[in-house]
Coordinates of C-alpha atoms and ligand atoms in Angstrom, one line a residue:
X1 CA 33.0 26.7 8.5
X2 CA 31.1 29.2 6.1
X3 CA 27.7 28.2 7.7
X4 CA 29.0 28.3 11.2
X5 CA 30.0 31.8 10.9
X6 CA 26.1 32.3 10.6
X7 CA 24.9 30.6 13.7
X8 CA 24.0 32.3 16.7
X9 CA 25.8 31.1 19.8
X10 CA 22.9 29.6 21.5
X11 CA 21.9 28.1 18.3
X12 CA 25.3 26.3 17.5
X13 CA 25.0 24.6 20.9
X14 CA 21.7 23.5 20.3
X15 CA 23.0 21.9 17.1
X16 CA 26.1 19.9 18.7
X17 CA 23.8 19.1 21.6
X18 CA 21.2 17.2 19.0
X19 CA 24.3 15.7 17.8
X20 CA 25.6 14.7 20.8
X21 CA 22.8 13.0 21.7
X22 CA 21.9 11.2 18.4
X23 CA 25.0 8.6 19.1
X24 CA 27.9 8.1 17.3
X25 CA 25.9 6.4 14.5
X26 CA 25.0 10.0 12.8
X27 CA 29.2 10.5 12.4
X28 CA 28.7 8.2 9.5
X29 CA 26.2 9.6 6.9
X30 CA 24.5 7.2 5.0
X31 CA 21.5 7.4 2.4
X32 CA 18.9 4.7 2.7
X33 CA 17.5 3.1 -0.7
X34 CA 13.9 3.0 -0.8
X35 CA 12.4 0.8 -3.1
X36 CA 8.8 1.9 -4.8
X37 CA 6.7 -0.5 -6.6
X38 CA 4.5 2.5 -8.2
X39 CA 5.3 5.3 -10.5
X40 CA 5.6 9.1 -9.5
X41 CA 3.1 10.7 -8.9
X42 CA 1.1 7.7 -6.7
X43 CA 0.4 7.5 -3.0
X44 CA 3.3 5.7 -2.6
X45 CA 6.1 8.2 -4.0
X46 CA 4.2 10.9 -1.6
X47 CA 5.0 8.5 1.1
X48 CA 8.0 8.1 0.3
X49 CA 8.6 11.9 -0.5
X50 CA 7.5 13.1 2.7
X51 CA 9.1 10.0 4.6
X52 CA 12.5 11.5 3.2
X53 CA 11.9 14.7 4.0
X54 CA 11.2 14.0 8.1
X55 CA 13.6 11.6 8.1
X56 CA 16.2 14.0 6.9
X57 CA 15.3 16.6 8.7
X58 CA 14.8 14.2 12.6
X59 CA 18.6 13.7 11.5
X60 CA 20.3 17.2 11.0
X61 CA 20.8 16.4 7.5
X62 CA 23.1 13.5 8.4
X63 CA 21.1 10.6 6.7
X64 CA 18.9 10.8 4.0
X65 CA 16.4 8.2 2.0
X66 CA 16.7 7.8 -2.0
X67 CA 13.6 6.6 -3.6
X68 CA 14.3 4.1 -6.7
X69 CA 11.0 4.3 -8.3
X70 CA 8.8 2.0 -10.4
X71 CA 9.8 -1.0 -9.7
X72 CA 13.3 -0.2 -10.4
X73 CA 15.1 -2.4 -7.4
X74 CA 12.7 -5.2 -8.5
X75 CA 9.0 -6.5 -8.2
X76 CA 7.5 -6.1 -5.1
X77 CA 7.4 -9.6 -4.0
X78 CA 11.8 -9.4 -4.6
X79 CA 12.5 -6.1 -2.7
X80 CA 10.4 -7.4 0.7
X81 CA 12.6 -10.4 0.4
X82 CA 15.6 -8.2 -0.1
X83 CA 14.6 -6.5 2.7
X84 CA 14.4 -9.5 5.5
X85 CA 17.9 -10.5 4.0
X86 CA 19.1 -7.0 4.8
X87 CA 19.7 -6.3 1.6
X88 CA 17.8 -3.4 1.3
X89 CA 16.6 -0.7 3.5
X90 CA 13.3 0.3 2.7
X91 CA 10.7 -0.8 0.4
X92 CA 6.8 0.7 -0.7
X93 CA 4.5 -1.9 -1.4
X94 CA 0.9 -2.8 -1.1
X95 CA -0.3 -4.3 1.5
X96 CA -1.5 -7.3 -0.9
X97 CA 1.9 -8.2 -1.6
X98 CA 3.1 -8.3 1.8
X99 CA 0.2 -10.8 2.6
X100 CA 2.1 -13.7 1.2
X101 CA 5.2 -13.2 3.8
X102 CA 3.4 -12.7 6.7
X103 CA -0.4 -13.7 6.1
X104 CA -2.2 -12.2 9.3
X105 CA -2.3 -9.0 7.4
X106 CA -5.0 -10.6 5.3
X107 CA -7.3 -9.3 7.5
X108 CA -6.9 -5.9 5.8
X109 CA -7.5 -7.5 2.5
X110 CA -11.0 -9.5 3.1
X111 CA -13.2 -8.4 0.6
X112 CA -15.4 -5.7 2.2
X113 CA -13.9 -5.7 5.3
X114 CA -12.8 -2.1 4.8
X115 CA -15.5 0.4 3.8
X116 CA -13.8 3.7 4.3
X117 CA -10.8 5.4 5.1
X118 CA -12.0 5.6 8.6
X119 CA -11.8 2.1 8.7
X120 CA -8.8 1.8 7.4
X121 CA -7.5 4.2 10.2
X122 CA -8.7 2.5 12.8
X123 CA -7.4 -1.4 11.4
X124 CA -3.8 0.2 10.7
X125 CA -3.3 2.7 13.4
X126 CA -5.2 1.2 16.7
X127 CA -3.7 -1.5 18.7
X128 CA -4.8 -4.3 15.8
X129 CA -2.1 -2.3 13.4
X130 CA 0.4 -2.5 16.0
X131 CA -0.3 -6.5 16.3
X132 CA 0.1 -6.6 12.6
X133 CA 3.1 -4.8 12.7
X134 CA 4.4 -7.1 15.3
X135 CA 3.8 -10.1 13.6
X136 CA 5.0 -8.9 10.2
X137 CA 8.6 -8.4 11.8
X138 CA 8.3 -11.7 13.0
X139 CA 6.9 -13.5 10.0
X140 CA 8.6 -11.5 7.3
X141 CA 11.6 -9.3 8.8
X142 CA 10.3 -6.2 7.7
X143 CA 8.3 -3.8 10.3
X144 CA 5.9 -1.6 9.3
X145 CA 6.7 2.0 9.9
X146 CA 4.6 3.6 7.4
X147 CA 1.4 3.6 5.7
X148 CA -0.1 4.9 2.8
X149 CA -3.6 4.9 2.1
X150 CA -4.7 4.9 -1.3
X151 CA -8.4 4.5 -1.8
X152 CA -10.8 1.6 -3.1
X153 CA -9.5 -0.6 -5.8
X154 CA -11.5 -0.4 -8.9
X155 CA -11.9 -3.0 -11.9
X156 CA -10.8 -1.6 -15.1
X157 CA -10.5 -3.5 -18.6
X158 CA -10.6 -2.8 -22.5
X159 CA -13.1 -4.8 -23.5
X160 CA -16.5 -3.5 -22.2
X161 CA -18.7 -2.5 -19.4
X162 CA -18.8 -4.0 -15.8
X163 CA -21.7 -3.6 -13.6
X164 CA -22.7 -6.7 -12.8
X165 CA -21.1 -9.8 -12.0
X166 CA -22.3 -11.8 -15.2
X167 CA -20.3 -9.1 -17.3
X168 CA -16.8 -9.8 -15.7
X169 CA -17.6 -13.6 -17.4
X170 CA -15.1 -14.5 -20.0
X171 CA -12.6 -11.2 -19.2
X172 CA -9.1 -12.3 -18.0
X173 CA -8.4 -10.4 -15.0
X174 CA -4.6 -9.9 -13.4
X175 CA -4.2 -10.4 -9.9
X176 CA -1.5 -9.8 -7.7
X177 CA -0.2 -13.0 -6.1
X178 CA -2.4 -12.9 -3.1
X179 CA -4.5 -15.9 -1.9
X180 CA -7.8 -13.9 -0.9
X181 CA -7.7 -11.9 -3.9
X182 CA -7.7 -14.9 -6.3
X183 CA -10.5 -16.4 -4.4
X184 CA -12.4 -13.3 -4.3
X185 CA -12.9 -12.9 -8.2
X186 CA -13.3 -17.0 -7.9
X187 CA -16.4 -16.1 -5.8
X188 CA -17.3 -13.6 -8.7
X189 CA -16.9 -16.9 -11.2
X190 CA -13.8 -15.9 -13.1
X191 CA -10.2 -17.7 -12.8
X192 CA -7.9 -14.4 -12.7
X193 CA -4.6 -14.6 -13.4
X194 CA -1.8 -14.1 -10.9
X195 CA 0.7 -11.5 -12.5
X196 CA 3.8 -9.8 -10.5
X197 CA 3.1 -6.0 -10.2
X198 CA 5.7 -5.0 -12.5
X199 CA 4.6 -7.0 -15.0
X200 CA 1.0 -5.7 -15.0
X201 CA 1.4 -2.7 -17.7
X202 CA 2.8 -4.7 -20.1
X203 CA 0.3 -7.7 -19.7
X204 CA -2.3 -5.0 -19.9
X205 CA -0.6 -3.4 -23.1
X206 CA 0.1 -6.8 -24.9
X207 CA -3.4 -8.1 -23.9
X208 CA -2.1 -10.9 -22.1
X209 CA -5.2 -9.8 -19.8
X210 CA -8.1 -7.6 -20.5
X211 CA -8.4 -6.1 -16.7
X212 CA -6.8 -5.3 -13.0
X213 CA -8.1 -3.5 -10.1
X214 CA -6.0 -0.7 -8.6
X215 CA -7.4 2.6 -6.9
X216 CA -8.0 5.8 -8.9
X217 CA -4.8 7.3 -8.0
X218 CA -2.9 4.5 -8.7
X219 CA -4.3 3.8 -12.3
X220 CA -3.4 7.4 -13.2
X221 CA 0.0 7.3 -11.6
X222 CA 0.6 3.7 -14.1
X223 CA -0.7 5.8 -16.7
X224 CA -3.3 2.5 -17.3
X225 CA -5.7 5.1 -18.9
X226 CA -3.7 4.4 -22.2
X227 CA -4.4 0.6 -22.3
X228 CA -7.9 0.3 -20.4
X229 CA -11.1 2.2 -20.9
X230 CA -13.7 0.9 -18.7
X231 CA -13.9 1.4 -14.6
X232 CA -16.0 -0.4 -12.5
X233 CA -16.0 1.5 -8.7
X234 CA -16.5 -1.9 -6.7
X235 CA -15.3 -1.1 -3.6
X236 CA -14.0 -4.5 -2.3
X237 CA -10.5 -3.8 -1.2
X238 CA -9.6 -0.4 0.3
X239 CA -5.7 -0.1 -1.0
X240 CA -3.2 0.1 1.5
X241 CA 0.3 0.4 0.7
X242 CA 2.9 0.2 4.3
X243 CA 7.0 1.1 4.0
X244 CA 8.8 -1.3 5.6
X245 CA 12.2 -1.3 6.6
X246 CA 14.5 -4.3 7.1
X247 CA 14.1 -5.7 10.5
X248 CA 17.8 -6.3 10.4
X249 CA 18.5 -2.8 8.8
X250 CA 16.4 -1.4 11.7
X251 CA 18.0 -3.0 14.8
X252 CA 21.8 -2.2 13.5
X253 CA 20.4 1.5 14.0
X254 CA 20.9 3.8 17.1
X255 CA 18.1 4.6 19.5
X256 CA 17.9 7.6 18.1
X257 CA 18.2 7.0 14.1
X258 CA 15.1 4.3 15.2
X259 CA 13.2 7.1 16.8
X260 CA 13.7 9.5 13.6
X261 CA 12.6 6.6 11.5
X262 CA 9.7 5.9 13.3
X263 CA 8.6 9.1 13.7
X264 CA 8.9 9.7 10.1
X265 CA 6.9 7.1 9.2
X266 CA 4.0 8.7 11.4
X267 CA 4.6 12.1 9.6
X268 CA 4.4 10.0 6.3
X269 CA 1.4 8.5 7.1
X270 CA -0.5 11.7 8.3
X271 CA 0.7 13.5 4.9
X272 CA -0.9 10.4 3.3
X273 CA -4.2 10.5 4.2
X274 CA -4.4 14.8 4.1
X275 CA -3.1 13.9 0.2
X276 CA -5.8 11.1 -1.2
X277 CA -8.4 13.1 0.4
X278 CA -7.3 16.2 -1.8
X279 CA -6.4 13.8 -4.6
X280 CA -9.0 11.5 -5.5
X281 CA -11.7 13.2 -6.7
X282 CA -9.4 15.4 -9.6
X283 CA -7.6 12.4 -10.5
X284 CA -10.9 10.5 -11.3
X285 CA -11.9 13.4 -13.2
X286 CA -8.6 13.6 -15.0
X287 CA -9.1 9.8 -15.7
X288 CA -12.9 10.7 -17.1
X289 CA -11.1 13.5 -19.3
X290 CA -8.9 11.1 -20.7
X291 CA -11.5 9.2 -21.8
X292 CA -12.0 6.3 -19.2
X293 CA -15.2 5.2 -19.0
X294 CA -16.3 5.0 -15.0
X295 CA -19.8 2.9 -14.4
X296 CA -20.9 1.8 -10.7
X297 CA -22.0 -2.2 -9.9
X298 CA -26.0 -2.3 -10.4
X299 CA -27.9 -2.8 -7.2
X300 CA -25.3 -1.0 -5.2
X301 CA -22.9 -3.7 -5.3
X302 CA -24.9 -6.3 -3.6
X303 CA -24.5 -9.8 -5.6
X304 CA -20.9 -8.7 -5.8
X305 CA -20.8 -8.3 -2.0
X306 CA -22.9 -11.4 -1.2
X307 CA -20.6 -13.3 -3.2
X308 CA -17.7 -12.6 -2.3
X309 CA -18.4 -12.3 1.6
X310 CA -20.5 -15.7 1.6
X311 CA -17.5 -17.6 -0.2
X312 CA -13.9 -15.5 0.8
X313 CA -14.8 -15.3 4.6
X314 CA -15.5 -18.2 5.6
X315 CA -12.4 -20.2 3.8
X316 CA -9.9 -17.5 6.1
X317 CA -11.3 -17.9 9.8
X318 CA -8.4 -20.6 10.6
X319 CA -5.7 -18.3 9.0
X320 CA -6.8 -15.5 10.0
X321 CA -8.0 -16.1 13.2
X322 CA -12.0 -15.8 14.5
X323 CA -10.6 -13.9 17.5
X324 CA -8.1 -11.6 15.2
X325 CA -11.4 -11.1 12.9
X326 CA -13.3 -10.6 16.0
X327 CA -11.1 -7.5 16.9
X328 CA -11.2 -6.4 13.8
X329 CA -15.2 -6.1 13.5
X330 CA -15.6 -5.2 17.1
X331 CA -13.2 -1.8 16.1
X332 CA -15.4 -1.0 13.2
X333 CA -18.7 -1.2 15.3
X334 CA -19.8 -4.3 13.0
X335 CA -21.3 -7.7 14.6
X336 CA -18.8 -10.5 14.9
X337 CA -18.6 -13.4 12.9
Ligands
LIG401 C1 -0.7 -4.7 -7.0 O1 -1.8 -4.7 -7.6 O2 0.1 -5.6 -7.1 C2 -0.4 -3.5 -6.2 O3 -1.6 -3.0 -5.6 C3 0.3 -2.5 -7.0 C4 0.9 -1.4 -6.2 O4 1.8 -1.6 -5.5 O5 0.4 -0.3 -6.3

């Protein structure tokens, strides 16, 4: 009553005309939980942030989106399976983890496949993004509304300097639980260790392992500076974190509550990329100021590339597909396999 007293006439209509046509599911409010694997202050909380905000707002204020921060609605891994039970709306993950539930998505972690955020661009929002999306519904019963781009993964560790592969010898390295990843640092002669996300700062702090790779923004948002010093900027795996939402969470939606999630998804993801570009640099000099040592691979990264390429590809062309890889390569202006 008080806030229609301030409404212009043409305006109120407008108003119960959006209404109107948003269905009857907007009569019931709800607020969506969003699960976030990272800290605040990460690629993924602005995701998530400005995912909120559109979402609100492409509602009228009737439905909203709560994020439950680091790790706080369980490991990564848990909350996508909670999410094709249903049992939760939304989650914020990295791509990496998602790999495991619905593997075509590999193709956006091959070592070196990505070499920019261009190229990340083009694999997530071009008709190949759109056939990952498709197949993640099907393969893991979450779709892909979202995606957060977060820059390359560096190495970091406490024990010494990185530049060349024969340095990385003897250091125990965590991995997420992802296949090509564990095979890539195989390739670089190591045996990492597989480690759940939310386990990693602890491992790191207890020196369970010496190292991880994570982007710039990422490390800072973790606050890994206080248990690792040295930064190796190998630029094997561009980090790319999607929101999903429950498949079965999305279909029990109106047209139009779909529409408002999709759309924003794309509004998250635009705010995304504007938001590393602005970010990365100061945080990696932030990182420098708080005494993290940042080196770059000798030879411009070329035995680790070599490696890696020579021994990773070739091991994925059934999984992945030659034709899916094809695609991919073609998109980036690269020769095919
Ligand atoms: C991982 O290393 O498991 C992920 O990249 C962490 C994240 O979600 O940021």
């Amino acid at each position: 009553m008080i806030y229609r007293k301030h409404l212009t006439r043409p305006l109120a209509m407008a108003l119960c005309l959006v209404a109107a046509a948003m269905g009857s599911s907007l009569t019931q409010a709800k607020t969506f939980r969003v699960a976030v694997g990272d800290a605040a202050g990460g690629t993924q909380h602005e995701l998530g942030l400005k995912f909120a905000e559109e979402f609100k707002a492409r509602t009228g204020g009737q439905h909203d989106a709560k994020l439950f921060l680091n790790g706080q609605l369980g490991s990564e891994e848990d909350t996508i399976n909670n999410a094709a039970m249903g049992t939760l709306d939304f989650s914020i993950l990295a791509i990496n983890n998602v790999t495991p539930f619905s593997p075509s998505v590999g193709v956006l972690t091959l070592p070196y496949m990505i070499q920019s955020l261009d190229d990340a661009k083009t694999l997530t929002q071009s008709e190949i993004g759109q056939g990952l999306i498709d197949n993640t519904v099907r393969d893991a019963g979450v779709r892909i509304i979202g995606w957060a781009y977060s820059g390359f993964r560096v190495l970091t560790n406490s024990k010494q300097p990185v530049t060349r592969v024969e340095d990385l010898q003897g250091l125990q390295i965590r991995v997420p639980k992802n296949e090509i990843m564990i095979d890539t640092y195989r390739a670089w002669g190591i045996n990492p260790t597989p480690m759940a996300w939310s386990e990693t700062f602890t491992g790191l702090q207890l020196k369970v392992v010496d190292g991880q790779d994570n982007p710039y923004i990422t490390v800072a948002a973790m606050k890994f500076d206080e248990v690792q010093k040295y930064v190796t900027n190998i630029r094997y795996l561009f980090s790319i974190e999607p929101l999903v939402v429950s498949e079965s969470v999305f279909q029990e939606q109106s047209a139009e509550v779909q529409q408002a999630i999709l759309e924003a998804g794309k509004a998250a993801t635009a705010h995304s990329e504007a938001w590393l570009v602005a970010q990365e640099g100061k945080i990696k000099q932030e990182l420098t100021a708080k005494g993290m040592l940042i080196a770059d691979p000798a030879n411009g990264e070329q035995e680790w590339i070599e490696l890696a390429v020579s021994k990773v590809w070739p091991k994925y062309y059934d999984q992945l597909g030659k034709d899916q890889l094809n695609t991919a390569l073609k998109a980036l202006g690269r020769d095919p396999i």
